[in-house]
JSON list of C-alpha atoms in Angstrom, two decimals:
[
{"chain": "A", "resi": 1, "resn": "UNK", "atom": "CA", "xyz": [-10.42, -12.35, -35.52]},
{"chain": "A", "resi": 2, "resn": "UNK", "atom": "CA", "xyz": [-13.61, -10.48, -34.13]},
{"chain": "A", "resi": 3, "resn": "UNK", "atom": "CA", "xyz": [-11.52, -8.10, -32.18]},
{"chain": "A", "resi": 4, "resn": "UNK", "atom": "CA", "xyz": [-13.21, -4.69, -34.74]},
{"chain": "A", "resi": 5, "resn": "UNK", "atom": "CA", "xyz": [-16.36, -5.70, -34.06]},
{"chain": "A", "resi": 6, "resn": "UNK", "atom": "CA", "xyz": [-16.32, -7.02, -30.56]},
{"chain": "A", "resi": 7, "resn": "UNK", "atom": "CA", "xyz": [-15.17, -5.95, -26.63]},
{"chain": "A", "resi": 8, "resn": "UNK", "atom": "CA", "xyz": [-12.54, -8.19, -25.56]},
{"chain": "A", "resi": 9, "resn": "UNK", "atom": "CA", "xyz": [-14.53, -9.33, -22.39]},
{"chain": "A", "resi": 10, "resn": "UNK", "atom": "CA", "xyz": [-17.61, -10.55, -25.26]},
{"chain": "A", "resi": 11, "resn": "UNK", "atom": "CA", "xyz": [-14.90, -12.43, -27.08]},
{"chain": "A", "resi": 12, "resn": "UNK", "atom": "CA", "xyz": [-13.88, -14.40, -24.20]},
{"chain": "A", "resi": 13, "resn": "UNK", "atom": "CA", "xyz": [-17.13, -14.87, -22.70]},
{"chain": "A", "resi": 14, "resn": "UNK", "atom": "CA", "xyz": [-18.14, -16.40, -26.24]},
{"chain": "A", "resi": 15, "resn": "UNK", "atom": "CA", "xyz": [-15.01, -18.42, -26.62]},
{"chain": "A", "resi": 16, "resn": "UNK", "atom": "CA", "xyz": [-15.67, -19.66, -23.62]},
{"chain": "A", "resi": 17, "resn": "UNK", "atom": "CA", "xyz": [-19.15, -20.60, -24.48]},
{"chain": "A", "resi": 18, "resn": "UNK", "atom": "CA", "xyz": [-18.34, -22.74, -27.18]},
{"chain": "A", "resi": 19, "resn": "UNK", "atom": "CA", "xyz": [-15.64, -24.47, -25.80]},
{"chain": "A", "resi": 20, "resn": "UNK", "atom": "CA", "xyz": [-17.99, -25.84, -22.83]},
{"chain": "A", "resi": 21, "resn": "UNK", "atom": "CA", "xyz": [-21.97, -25.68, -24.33]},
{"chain": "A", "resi": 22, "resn": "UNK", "atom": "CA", "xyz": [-23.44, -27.12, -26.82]},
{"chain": "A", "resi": 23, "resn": "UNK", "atom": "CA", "xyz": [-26.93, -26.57, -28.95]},
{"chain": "A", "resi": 24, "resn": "UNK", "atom": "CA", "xyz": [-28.35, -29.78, -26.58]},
{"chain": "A", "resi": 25, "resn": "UNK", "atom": "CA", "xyz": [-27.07, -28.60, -22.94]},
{"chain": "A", "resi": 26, "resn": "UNK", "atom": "CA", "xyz": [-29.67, -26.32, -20.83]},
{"chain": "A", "resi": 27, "resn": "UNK", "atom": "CA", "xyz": [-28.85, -22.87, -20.06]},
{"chain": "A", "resi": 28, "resn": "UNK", "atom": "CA", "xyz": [-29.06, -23.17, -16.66]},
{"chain": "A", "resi": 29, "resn": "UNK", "atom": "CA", "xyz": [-26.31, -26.33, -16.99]},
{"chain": "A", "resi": 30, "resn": "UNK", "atom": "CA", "xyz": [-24.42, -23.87, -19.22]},
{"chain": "A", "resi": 31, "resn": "UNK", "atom": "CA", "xyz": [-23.87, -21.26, -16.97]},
{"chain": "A", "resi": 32, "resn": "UNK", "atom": "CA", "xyz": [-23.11, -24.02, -14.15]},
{"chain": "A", "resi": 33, "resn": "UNK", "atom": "CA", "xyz": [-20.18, -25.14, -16.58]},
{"chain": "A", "resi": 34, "resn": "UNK", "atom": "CA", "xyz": [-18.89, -21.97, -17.23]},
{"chain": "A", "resi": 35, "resn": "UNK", "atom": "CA", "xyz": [-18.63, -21.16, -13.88]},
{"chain": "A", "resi": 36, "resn": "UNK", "atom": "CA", "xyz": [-16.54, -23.56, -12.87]},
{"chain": "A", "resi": 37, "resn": "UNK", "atom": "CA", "xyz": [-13.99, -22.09, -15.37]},
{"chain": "A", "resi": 38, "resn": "UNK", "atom": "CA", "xyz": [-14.56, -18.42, -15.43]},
{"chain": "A", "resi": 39, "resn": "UNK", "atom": "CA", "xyz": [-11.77, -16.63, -12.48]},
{"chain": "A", "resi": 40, "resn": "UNK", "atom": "CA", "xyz": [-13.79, -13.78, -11.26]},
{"chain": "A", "resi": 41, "resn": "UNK", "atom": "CA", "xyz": [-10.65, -11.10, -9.47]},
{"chain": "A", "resi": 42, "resn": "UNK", "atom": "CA", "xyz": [-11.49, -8.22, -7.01]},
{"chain": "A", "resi": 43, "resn": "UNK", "atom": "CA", "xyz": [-10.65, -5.82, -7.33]},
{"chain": "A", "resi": 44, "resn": "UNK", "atom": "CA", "xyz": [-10.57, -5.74, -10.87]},
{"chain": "A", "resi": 45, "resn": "UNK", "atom": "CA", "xyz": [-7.24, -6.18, -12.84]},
{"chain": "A", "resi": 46, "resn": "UNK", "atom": "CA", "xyz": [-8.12, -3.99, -15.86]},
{"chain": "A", "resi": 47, "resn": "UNK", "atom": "CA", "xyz": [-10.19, -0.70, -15.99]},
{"chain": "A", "resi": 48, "resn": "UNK", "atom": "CA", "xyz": [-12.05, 0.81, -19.08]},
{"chain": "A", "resi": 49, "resn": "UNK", "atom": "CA", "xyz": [-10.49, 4.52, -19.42]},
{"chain": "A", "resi": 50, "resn": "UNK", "atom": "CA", "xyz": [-11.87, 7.02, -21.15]},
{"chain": "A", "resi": 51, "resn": "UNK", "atom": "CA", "xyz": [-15.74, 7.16, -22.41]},
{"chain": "A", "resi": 52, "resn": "UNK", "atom": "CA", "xyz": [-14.97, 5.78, -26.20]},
{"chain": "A", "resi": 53, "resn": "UNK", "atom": "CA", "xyz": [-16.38, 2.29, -26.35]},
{"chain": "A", "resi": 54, "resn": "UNK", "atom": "CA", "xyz": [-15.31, 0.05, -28.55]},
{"chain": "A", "resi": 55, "resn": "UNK", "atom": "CA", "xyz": [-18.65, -0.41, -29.55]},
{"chain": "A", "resi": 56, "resn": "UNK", "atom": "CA", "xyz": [-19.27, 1.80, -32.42]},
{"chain": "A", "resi": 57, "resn": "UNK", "atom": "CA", "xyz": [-20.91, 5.12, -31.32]},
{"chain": "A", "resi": 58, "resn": "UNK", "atom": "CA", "xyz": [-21.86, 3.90, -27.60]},
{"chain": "A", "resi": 59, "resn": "UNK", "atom": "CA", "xyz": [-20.43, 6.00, -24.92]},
{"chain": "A", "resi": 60, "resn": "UNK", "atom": "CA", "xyz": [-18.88, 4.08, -21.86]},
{"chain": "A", "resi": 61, "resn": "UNK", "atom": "CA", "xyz": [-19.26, 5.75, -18.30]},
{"chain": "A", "resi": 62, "resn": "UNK", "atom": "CA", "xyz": [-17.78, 2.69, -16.26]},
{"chain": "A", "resi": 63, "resn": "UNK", "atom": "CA", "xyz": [-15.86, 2.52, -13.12]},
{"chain": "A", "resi": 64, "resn": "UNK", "atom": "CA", "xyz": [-14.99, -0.23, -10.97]},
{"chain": "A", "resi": 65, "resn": "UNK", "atom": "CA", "xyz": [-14.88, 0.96, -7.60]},
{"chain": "A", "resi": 66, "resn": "UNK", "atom": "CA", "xyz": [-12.28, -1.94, -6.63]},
{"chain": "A", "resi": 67, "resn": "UNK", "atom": "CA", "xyz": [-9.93, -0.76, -9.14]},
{"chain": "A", "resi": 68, "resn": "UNK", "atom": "CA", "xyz": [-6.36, -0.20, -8.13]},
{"chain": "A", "resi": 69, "resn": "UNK", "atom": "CA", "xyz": [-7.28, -0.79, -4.56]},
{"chain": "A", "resi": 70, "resn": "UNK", "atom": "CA", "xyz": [-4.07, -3.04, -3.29]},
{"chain": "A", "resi": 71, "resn": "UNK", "atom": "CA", "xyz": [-4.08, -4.32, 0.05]},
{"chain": "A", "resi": 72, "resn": "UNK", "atom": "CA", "xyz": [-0.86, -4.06, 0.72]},
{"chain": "A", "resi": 73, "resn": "UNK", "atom": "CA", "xyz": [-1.17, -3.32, 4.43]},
{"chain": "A", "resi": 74, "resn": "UNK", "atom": "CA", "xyz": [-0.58, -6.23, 6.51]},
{"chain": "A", "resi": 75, "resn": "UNK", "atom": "CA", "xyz": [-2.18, -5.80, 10.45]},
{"chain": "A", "resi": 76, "resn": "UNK", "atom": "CA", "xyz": [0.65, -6.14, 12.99]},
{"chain": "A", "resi": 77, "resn": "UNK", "atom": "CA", "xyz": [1.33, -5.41, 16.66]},
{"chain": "A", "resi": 78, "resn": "UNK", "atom": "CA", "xyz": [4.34, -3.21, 18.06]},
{"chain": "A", "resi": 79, "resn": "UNK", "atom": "CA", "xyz": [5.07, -2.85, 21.55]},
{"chain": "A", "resi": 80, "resn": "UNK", "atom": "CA", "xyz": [3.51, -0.81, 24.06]},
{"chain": "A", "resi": 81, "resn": "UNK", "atom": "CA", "xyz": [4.65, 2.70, 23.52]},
{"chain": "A", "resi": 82, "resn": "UNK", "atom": "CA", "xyz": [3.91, 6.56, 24.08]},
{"chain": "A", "resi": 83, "resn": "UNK", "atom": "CA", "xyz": [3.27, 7.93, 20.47]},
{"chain": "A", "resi": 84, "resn": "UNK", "atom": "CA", "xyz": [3.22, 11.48, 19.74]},
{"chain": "A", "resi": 85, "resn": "UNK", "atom": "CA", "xyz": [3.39, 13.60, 16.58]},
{"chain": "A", "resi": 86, "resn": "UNK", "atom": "CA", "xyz": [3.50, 17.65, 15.88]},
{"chain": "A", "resi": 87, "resn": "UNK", "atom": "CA", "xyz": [1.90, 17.03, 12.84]},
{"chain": "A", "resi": 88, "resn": "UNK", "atom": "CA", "xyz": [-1.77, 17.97, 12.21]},
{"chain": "A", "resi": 89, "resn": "UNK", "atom": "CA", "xyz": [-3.38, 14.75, 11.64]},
{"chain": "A", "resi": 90, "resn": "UNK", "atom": "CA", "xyz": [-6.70, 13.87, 9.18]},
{"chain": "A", "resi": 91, "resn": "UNK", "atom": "CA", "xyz": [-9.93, 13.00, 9.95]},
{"chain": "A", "resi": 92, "resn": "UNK", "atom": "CA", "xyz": [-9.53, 9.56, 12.34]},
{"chain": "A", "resi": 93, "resn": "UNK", "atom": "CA", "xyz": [-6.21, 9.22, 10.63]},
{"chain": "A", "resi": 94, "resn": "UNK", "atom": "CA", "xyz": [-3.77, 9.20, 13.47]},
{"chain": "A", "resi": 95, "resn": "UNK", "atom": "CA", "xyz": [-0.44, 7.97, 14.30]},
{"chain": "A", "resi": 96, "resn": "UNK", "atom": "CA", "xyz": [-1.54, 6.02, 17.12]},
{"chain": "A", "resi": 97, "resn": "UNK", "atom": "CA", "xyz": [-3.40, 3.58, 14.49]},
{"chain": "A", "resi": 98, "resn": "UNK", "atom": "CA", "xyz": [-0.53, 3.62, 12.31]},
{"chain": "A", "resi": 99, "resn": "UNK", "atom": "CA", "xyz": [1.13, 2.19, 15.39]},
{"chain": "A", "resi": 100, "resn": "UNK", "atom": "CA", "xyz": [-1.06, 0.08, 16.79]},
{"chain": "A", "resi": 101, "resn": "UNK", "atom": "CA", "xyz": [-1.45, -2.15, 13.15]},
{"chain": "A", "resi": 102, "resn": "UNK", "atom": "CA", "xyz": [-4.76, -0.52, 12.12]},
{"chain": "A", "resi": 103, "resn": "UNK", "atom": "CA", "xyz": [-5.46, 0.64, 8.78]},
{"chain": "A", "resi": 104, "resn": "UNK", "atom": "CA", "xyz": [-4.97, 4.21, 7.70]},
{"chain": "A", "resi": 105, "resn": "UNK", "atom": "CA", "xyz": [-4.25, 5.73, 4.82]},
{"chain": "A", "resi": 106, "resn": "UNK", "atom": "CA", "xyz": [-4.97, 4.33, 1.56]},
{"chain": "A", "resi": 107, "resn": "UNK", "atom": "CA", "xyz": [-2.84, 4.03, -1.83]},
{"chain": "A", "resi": 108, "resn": "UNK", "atom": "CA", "xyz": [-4.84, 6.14, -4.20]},
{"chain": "A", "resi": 109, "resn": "UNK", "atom": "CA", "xyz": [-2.48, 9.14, -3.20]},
{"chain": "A", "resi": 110, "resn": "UNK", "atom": "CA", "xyz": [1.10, 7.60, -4.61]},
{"chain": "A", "resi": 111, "resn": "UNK", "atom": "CA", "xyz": [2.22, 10.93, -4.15]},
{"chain": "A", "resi": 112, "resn": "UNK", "atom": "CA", "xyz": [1.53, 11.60, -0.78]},
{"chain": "A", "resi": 113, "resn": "UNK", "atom": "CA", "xyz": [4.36, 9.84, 1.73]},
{"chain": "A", "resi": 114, "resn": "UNK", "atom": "CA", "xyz": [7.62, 10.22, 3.07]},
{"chain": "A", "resi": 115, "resn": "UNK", "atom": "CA", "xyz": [10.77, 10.33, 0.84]},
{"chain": "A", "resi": 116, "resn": "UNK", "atom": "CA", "xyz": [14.43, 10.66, 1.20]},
{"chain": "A", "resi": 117, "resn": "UNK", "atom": "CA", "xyz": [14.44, 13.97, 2.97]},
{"chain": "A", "resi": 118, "resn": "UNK", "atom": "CA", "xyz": [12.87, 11.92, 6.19]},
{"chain": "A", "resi": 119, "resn": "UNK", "atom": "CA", "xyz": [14.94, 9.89, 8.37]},
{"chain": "A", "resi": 120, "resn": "UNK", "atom": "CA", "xyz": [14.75, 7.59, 11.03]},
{"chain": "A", "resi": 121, "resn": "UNK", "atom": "CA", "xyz": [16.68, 8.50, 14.10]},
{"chain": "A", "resi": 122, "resn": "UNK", "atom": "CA", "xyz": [16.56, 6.97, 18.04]},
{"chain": "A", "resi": 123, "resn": "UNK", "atom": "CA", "xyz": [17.82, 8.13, 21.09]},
{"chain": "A", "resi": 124, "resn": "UNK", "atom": "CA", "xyz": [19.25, 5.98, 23.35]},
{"chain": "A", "resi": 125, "resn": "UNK", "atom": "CA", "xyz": [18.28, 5.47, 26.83]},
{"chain": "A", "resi": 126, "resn": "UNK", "atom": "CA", "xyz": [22.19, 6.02, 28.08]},
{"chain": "A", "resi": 127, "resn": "UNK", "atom": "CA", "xyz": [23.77, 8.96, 26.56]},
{"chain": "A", "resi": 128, "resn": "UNK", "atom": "CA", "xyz": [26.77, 7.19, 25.44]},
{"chain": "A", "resi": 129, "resn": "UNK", "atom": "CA", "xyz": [29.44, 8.24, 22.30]},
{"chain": "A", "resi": 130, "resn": "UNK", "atom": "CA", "xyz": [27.72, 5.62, 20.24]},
{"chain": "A", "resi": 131, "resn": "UNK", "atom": "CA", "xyz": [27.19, 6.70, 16.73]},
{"chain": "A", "resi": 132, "resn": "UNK", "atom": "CA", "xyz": [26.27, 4.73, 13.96]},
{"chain": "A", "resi": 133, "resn": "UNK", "atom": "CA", "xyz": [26.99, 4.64, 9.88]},
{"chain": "A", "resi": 134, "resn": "UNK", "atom": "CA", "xyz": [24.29, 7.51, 9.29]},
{"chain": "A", "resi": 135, "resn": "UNK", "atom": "CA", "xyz": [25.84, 9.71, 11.80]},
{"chain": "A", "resi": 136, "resn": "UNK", "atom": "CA", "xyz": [24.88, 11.21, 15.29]},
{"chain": "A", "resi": 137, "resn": "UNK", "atom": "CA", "xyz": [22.88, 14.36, 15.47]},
{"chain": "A", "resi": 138, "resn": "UNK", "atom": "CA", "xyz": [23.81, 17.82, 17.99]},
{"chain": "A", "resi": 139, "resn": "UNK", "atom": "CA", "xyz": [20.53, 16.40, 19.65]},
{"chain": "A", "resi": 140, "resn": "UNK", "atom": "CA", "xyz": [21.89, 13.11, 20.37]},
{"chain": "A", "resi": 141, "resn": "UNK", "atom": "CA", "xyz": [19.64, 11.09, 18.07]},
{"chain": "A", "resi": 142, "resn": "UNK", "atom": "CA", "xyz": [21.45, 8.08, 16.03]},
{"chain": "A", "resi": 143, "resn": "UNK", "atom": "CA", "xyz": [20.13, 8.40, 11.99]},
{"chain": "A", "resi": 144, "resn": "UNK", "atom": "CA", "xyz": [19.20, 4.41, 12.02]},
{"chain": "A", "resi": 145, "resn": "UNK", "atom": "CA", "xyz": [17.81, 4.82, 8.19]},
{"chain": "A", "resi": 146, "resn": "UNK", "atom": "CA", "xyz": [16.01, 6.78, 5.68]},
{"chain": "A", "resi": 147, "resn": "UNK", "atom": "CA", "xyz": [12.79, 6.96, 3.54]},
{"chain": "A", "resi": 148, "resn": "UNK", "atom": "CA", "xyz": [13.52, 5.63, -0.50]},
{"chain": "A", "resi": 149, "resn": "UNK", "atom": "CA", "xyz": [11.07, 6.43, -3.50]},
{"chain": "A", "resi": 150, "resn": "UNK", "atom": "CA", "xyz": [8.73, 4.15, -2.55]},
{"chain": "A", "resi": 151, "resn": "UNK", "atom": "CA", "xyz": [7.87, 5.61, 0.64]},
{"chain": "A", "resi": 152, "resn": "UNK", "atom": "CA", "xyz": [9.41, 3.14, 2.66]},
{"chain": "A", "resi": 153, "resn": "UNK", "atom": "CA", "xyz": [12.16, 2.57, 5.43]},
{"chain": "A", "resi": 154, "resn": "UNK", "atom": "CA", "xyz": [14.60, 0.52, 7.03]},
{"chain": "A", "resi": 155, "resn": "UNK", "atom": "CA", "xyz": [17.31, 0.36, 9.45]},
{"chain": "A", "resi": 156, "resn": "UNK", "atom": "CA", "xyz": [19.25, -1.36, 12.30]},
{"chain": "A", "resi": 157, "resn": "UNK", "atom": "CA", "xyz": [20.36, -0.57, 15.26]},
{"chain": "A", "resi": 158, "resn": "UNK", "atom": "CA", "xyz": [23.44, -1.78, 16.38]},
{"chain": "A", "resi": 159, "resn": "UNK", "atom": "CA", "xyz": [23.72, -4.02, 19.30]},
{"chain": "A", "resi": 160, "resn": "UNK", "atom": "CA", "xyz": [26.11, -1.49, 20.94]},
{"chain": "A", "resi": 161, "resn": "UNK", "atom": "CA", "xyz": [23.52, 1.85, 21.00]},
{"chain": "A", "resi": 162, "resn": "UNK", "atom": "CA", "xyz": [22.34, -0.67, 24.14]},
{"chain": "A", "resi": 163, "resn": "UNK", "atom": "CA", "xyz": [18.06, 0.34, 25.31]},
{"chain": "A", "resi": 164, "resn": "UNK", "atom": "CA", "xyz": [16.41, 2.85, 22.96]},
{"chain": "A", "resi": 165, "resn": "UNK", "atom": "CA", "xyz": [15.01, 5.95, 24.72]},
{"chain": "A", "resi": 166, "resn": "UNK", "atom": "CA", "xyz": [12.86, 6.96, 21.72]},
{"chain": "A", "resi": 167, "resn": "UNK", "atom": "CA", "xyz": [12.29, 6.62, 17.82]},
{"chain": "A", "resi": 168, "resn": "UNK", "atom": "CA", "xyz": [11.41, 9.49, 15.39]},
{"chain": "A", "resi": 169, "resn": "UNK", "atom": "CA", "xyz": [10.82, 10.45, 11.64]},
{"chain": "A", "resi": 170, "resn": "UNK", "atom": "CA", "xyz": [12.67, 13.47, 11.00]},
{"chain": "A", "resi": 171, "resn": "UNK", "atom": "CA", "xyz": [11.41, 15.40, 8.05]},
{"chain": "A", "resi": 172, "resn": "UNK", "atom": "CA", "xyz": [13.88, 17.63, 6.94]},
{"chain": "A", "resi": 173, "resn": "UNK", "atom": "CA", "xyz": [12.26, 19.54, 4.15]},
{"chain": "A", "resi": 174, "resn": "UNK", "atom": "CA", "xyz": [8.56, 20.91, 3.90]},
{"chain": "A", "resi": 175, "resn": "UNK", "atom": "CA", "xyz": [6.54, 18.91, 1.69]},
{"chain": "A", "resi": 176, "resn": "UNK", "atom": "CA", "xyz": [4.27, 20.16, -1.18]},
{"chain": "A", "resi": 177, "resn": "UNK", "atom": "CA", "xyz": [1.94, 17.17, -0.43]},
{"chain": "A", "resi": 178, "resn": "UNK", "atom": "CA", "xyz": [0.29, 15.80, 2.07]},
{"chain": "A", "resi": 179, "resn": "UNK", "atom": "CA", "xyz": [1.55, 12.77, 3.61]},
{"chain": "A", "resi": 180, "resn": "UNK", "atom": "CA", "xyz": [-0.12, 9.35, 4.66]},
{"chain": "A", "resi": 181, "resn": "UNK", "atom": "CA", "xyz": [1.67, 7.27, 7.28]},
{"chain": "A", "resi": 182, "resn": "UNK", "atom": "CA", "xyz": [0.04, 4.33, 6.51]},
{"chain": "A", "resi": 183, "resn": "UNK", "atom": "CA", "xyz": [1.93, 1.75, 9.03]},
{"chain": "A", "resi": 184, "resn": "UNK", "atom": "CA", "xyz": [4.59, 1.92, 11.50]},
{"chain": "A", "resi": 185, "resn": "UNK", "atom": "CA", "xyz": [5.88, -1.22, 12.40]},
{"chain": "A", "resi": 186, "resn": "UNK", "atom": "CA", "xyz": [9.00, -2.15, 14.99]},
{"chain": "A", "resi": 187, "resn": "UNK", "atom": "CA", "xyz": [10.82, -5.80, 14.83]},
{"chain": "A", "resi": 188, "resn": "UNK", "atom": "CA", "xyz": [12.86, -6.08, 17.78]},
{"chain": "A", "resi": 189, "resn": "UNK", "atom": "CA", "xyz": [15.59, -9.41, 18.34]},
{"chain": "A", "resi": 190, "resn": "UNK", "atom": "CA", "xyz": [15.25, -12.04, 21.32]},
{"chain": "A", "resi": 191, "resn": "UNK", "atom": "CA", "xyz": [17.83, -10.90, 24.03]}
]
């Protein structure tokens, strides 16, 4: 009804105001009331865009910092391994914390990780005839899986392969981007 002459977040906050105060009720018991009922969310689920406000002729220059920040890492420990990389890496983003369950990388580059042209290959300890449904390689690594659009991967290894020697990301294709390896984590089964 109000929405021309009023910010959405105004029309709530008012709505909300008359469904729980009254003319009688103290501020102070007001506010109390509604915040019981009012769901404050970090970070933020909406952001204003732009500088237009909706308020006739102010300018908006607002930015949550929170915004679009998604924890979507989850800490986790691998096994005790020898890491390397040829890769240059960024600031006190390493591989070794990628490994180890720390945090690095972050997601406000969606562009920057591995896709399709990277697989995931291991050698295993006994040079055996094993190969698997992705293939064996001239340099006797086993393609286990490989990267999808969403910058992630999976893959088993069979039973058969017997001890694994080592595990890498081959990246088959230079990449226009940079790329953040944000976790590495390795579930092994109970023998």
């Amino acid at each position: 009804m109000f929405y021309n002459d009023q910010p959405v977040d105004w029309l709530l906050e008012h709505l909300i105001y008359t469904k729980i105060c009254n003319w009688d009720k103290a501020m102070k018991a007001c506010k109390a009331e509604k915040s019981k009922l009012w769901v404050h969310y970090k970070p933020s689920l909406f952001q204003h865009i732009g500088t237009t406000s909706s308020l006739k002729g102010k300018i908006q220059k607002l930015k949550d910092k929170q915004f679009g920040k998604i924890n979507n890492f989850y800490p986790h420990s691998n096994l005790a391994a020898y890491v390397k990389t040829n890769i240059a890496t960024y600031k006190s983003y390493t591989l070794e914390k990628a490994y180890k369950g720390d945090k690095t990388g972050n997601f406000e580059h969606p562009s920057d990780i591995l896709d399709s042209n990277t697989t995931v290959e291991v050698a295993p300890l006994f040079s055996k005839n094993m190969t698997q449904n992705g293939g064996k390689n001239s340099d006797n690594f086993i393609v286990i899986g490989r990267f999808n659009k969403f910058g992630i991967a999976e893959g088993t290894i069979d039973k058969n392969i017997g001890l694994i020697k080592e595990l890498r990301l081959h990246i088959h294709v230079d990449s226009e981007n940079w790329i953040i390896l944000s976790e590495v984590m390795i579930v092994g089964t109970q023998r």
